[in-house]
């Protein structure tokens, strides 16, 4: 048994493994890429495209009920969605995101599906408010669809009746995160 300068016993393993970083594991292999091209940044093209996509989301401008007022105010100057690269767009043919803001009555089911189908891929959908999420105050009403996800796929749900603009902003930030993660996790 050996003793160090503070009169403490040194464990036997430390002495046997001296000079080999015992208990810490071996060094990872050198990156050949970093040796050939030092300071170069590498990324999958999918991830680079996703950075561009998430920072230039164009939302289709249409509203169904009271939640639409909150959506409009989220786009207005006080909350200023432009700083995230988000603008409203009047045509589905160039839009990336559909924000379903309001009560989805059965009469509107077909027009919503048509607008969704007119949007080019890749596209995303946000269900804003409890009506678009699950029927909200009109739960089990004869005239209301119990959530827009019965018609089209939804990526983000924003709770509230109505959700405040900050809640919609947070939902959009979550969608941006999802776009980034989907690209990272996609099989090559
Ligand atoms: S969730 Fe509330 S505020 Fe939004 S559309 Fe439905 S009733 Fe109106």
CSV table of C-alpha atoms and ligand atoms in Angstrom, one decimal:
chain,number,residue,atom,x,y,z
A,1,UNK,CA,0.0,0.0,0.0
A,2,UNK,CA,1.4,3.5,-0.9
A,3,UNK,CA,0.7,6.8,0.8
A,4,UNK,CA,0.5,10.2,-1.0
A,5,UNK,CA,1.9,13.5,0.3
A,6,UNK,CA,-1.3,14.1,2.4
A,7,UNK,CA,-0.8,10.8,4.2
A,8,UNK,CA,-3.7,9.2,2.3
A,9,UNK,CA,-3.7,5.7,1.0
A,10,UNK,CA,-3.5,5.5,-2.8
A,11,UNK,CA,-5.9,2.8,-4.2
A,12,UNK,CA,-4.0,-0.1,-5.7
A,13,UNK,CA,-5.8,0.3,-9.1
A,14,UNK,CA,-4.4,3.9,-9.5
A,15,UNK,CA,-0.8,2.6,-9.0
A,16,UNK,CA,-1.3,-0.3,-11.5
A,17,UNK,CA,-2.9,2.0,-14.1
A,18,UNK,CA,-0.4,4.9,-13.8
A,19,UNK,CA,0.2,6.7,-17.0
A,20,UNK,CA,-2.8,5.1,-18.8
A,21,UNK,CA,-5.7,7.3,-17.6
A,22,UNK,CA,-7.1,4.2,-15.9
A,23,UNK,CA,-10.9,4.5,-15.4
A,24,UNK,CA,-11.2,7.3,-18.0
A,25,UNK,CA,-11.4,5.3,-21.2
A,26,UNK,CA,-9.3,5.7,-24.4
A,27,UNK,CA,-9.1,8.7,-26.6
A,28,UNK,CA,-11.6,8.8,-29.5
A,29,UNK,CA,-10.2,8.2,-33.0
A,30,UNK,CA,-8.8,11.3,-34.7
A,31,UNK,CA,-11.2,12.8,-37.3
A,32,UNK,CA,-9.6,12.4,-40.7
A,33,UNK,CA,-11.9,15.1,-42.0
A,34,UNK,CA,-10.6,17.6,-39.4
A,35,UNK,CA,-7.0,16.8,-40.3
A,36,UNK,CA,-7.6,17.3,-44.1
A,37,UNK,CA,-9.9,20.3,-43.8
A,38,UNK,CA,-9.5,21.9,-40.3
A,39,UNK,CA,-12.2,24.3,-39.2
A,40,UNK,CA,-14.6,23.1,-41.9
A,41,UNK,CA,-18.2,22.6,-40.8
A,42,UNK,CA,-20.1,19.4,-41.8
A,43,UNK,CA,-23.8,18.8,-41.8
A,44,UNK,CA,-26.4,16.7,-43.6
A,45,UNK,CA,-28.0,18.6,-46.5
A,46,UNK,CA,-31.4,17.8,-44.9
A,47,UNK,CA,-30.4,19.7,-41.7
A,48,UNK,CA,-29.2,22.7,-43.7
A,49,UNK,CA,-32.5,22.8,-45.7
A,50,UNK,CA,-34.4,22.5,-42.4
A,51,UNK,CA,-32.6,25.6,-41.0
A,52,UNK,CA,-33.8,27.5,-44.1
A,53,UNK,CA,-37.3,26.1,-43.9
A,54,UNK,CA,-37.8,26.7,-40.2
A,55,UNK,CA,-36.7,30.3,-40.5
A,56,UNK,CA,-38.9,31.2,-43.5
A,57,UNK,CA,-42.3,29.8,-42.6
A,58,UNK,CA,-45.2,31.3,-44.6
A,59,UNK,CA,-48.5,30.8,-42.9
A,60,UNK,CA,-51.7,30.5,-44.9
A,61,UNK,CA,-54.0,33.4,-43.9
A,62,UNK,CA,-57.5,32.3,-43.1
A,63,UNK,CA,-59.4,32.2,-39.8
A,64,UNK,CA,-62.5,30.3,-38.7
A,65,UNK,CA,-63.7,31.9,-35.5
A,66,UNK,CA,-62.7,34.0,-32.5
A,67,UNK,CA,-59.2,32.4,-32.3
A,68,UNK,CA,-58.4,34.0,-35.6
A,69,UNK,CA,-58.5,37.4,-33.9
A,70,UNK,CA,-55.6,36.3,-31.6
A,71,UNK,CA,-53.8,34.9,-34.6
A,72,UNK,CA,-54.1,38.2,-36.5
A,73,UNK,CA,-52.8,40.1,-33.5
A,74,UNK,CA,-49.9,37.7,-33.2
A,75,UNK,CA,-48.9,38.7,-36.8
A,76,UNK,CA,-49.4,42.4,-36.1
A,77,UNK,CA,-46.6,44.8,-35.0
A,78,UNK,CA,-46.8,44.3,-31.2
A,79,UNK,CA,-45.9,40.6,-31.3
A,80,UNK,CA,-44.1,40.9,-34.7
A,81,UNK,CA,-43.8,37.4,-36.1
A,82,UNK,CA,-41.7,38.8,-39.0
A,83,UNK,CA,-38.6,38.6,-36.8
A,84,UNK,CA,-38.9,34.8,-36.9
A,85,UNK,CA,-39.1,34.9,-40.7
A,86,UNK,CA,-42.8,34.2,-40.5
A,87,UNK,CA,-45.2,36.1,-42.8
A,88,UNK,CA,-48.9,35.4,-43.7
A,89,UNK,CA,-49.6,34.4,-47.2
A,90,UNK,CA,-53.0,34.7,-49.0
A,91,UNK,CA,-52.5,31.6,-51.3
A,92,UNK,CA,-52.1,28.0,-50.2
A,93,UNK,CA,-49.9,27.4,-53.2
A,94,UNK,CA,-46.9,29.1,-51.6
A,95,UNK,CA,-47.7,28.6,-48.0
A,96,UNK,CA,-45.8,26.2,-45.6
A,97,UNK,CA,-48.0,26.3,-42.5
A,98,UNK,CA,-51.7,26.1,-42.0
A,99,UNK,CA,-52.8,27.6,-38.7
A,100,UNK,CA,-56.3,26.3,-38.0
A,101,UNK,CA,-57.6,29.1,-35.8
A,102,UNK,CA,-61.2,28.6,-34.7
A,103,UNK,CA,-64.1,26.2,-34.7
A,104,UNK,CA,-64.0,23.6,-37.4
A,105,UNK,CA,-67.7,23.2,-38.4
A,106,UNK,CA,-68.6,20.3,-40.6
A,107,UNK,CA,-69.5,22.6,-43.5
A,108,UNK,CA,-65.9,23.8,-43.5
A,109,UNK,CA,-64.3,20.3,-43.5
A,110,UNK,CA,-64.1,20.0,-47.3
A,111,UNK,CA,-62.7,23.5,-47.9
A,112,UNK,CA,-60.0,23.0,-45.2
A,113,UNK,CA,-59.0,19.7,-46.8
A,114,UNK,CA,-58.9,21.3,-50.2
A,115,UNK,CA,-56.7,24.2,-48.9
A,116,UNK,CA,-54.4,21.6,-47.2
A,117,UNK,CA,-54.1,19.6,-50.4
A,118,UNK,CA,-53.3,22.8,-52.4
A,119,UNK,CA,-50.2,23.5,-50.2
A,120,UNK,CA,-47.0,22.1,-51.5
A,121,UNK,CA,-44.8,19.7,-49.5
A,122,UNK,CA,-43.2,20.0,-47.0
A,123,UNK,CA,-46.1,21.5,-45.1
A,124,UNK,CA,-47.1,21.7,-41.4
A,125,UNK,CA,-50.3,22.3,-39.5
A,126,UNK,CA,-50.9,24.0,-36.1
A,127,UNK,CA,-54.2,23.5,-34.3
A,128,UNK,CA,-54.8,26.7,-32.5
A,129,UNK,CA,-57.2,26.7,-29.6
A,130,UNK,CA,-59.4,24.1,-28.0
A,131,UNK,CA,-62.0,24.1,-30.8
A,132,UNK,CA,-59.4,23.1,-33.5
A,133,UNK,CA,-57.9,20.7,-31.0
A,134,UNK,CA,-60.9,18.7,-29.8
A,135,UNK,CA,-64.1,20.7,-30.4
A,136,UNK,CA,-63.6,22.9,-27.3
A,137,UNK,CA,-66.8,24.4,-26.0
A,138,UNK,CA,-68.7,22.7,-28.8
A,139,UNK,CA,-67.6,19.2,-27.7
A,140,UNK,CA,-70.0,16.6,-29.1
A,141,UNK,CA,-72.0,19.3,-31.0
A,142,UNK,CA,-73.9,17.9,-34.0
A,143,UNK,CA,-72.3,20.6,-36.3
A,144,UNK,CA,-68.7,20.7,-35.2
A,145,UNK,CA,-65.7,18.4,-36.1
A,146,UNK,CA,-64.1,17.1,-32.8
A,147,UNK,CA,-60.6,18.4,-33.7
A,148,UNK,CA,-59.1,19.2,-37.1
A,149,UNK,CA,-56.8,16.1,-36.8
A,150,UNK,CA,-59.9,14.1,-37.8
A,151,UNK,CA,-59.4,15.8,-41.3
A,152,UNK,CA,-55.7,16.5,-41.8
A,153,UNK,CA,-52.5,15.7,-39.9
A,154,UNK,CA,-51.6,18.1,-37.1
A,155,UNK,CA,-48.0,18.9,-35.9
A,156,UNK,CA,-48.5,21.2,-33.0
A,157,UNK,CA,-51.5,21.8,-30.7
A,158,UNK,CA,-51.8,25.2,-29.0
A,159,UNK,CA,-54.2,25.0,-26.0
A,160,UNK,CA,-56.5,27.8,-24.8
A,161,UNK,CA,-59.9,29.4,-25.5
A,162,UNK,CA,-58.6,31.5,-27.1
A,163,UNK,CA,-54.8,31.1,-26.7
A,164,UNK,CA,-53.0,34.3,-26.2
A,165,UNK,CA,-50.6,35.5,-29.0
A,166,UNK,CA,-47.6,34.4,-26.8
A,167,UNK,CA,-49.1,30.9,-26.7
A,168,UNK,CA,-49.3,30.8,-30.5
A,169,UNK,CA,-45.7,32.2,-30.7
A,170,UNK,CA,-44.6,29.4,-28.5
A,171,UNK,CA,-46.4,26.8,-30.6
A,172,UNK,CA,-44.6,28.2,-33.7
A,173,UNK,CA,-41.3,28.0,-31.9
A,174,UNK,CA,-42.1,24.3,-31.1
A,175,UNK,CA,-42.9,23.7,-34.7
A,176,UNK,CA,-39.5,25.2,-35.7
A,177,UNK,CA,-37.8,22.8,-33.2
A,178,UNK,CA,-39.8,19.9,-34.7
A,179,UNK,CA,-38.7,20.8,-38.2
A,180,UNK,CA,-35.0,20.8,-37.1
A,181,UNK,CA,-35.3,17.5,-35.1
A,182,UNK,CA,-37.2,15.7,-37.9
A,183,UNK,CA,-34.3,16.6,-40.3
A,184,UNK,CA,-31.7,15.4,-37.8
A,185,UNK,CA,-33.4,12.1,-37.1
A,186,UNK,CA,-34.4,11.3,-40.7
A,187,UNK,CA,-32.7,8.2,-42.0
A,188,UNK,CA,-30.3,9.0,-44.8
B,1,LIG,S1,-61.2,27.9,-28.8
B,1,LIG,FE1,-62.5,29.4,-27.9
B,1,LIG,S2,-61.8,31.4,-28.7
B,1,LIG,FE2,-61.0,29.7,-30.1
B,1,LIG,S3,-62.6,29.5,-31.7
B,1,LIG,FE3,-63.1,28.1,-30.1
B,1,LIG,S4,-64.6,29.2,-28.8
B,1,LIG,FE4,-63.5,30.7,-30.0
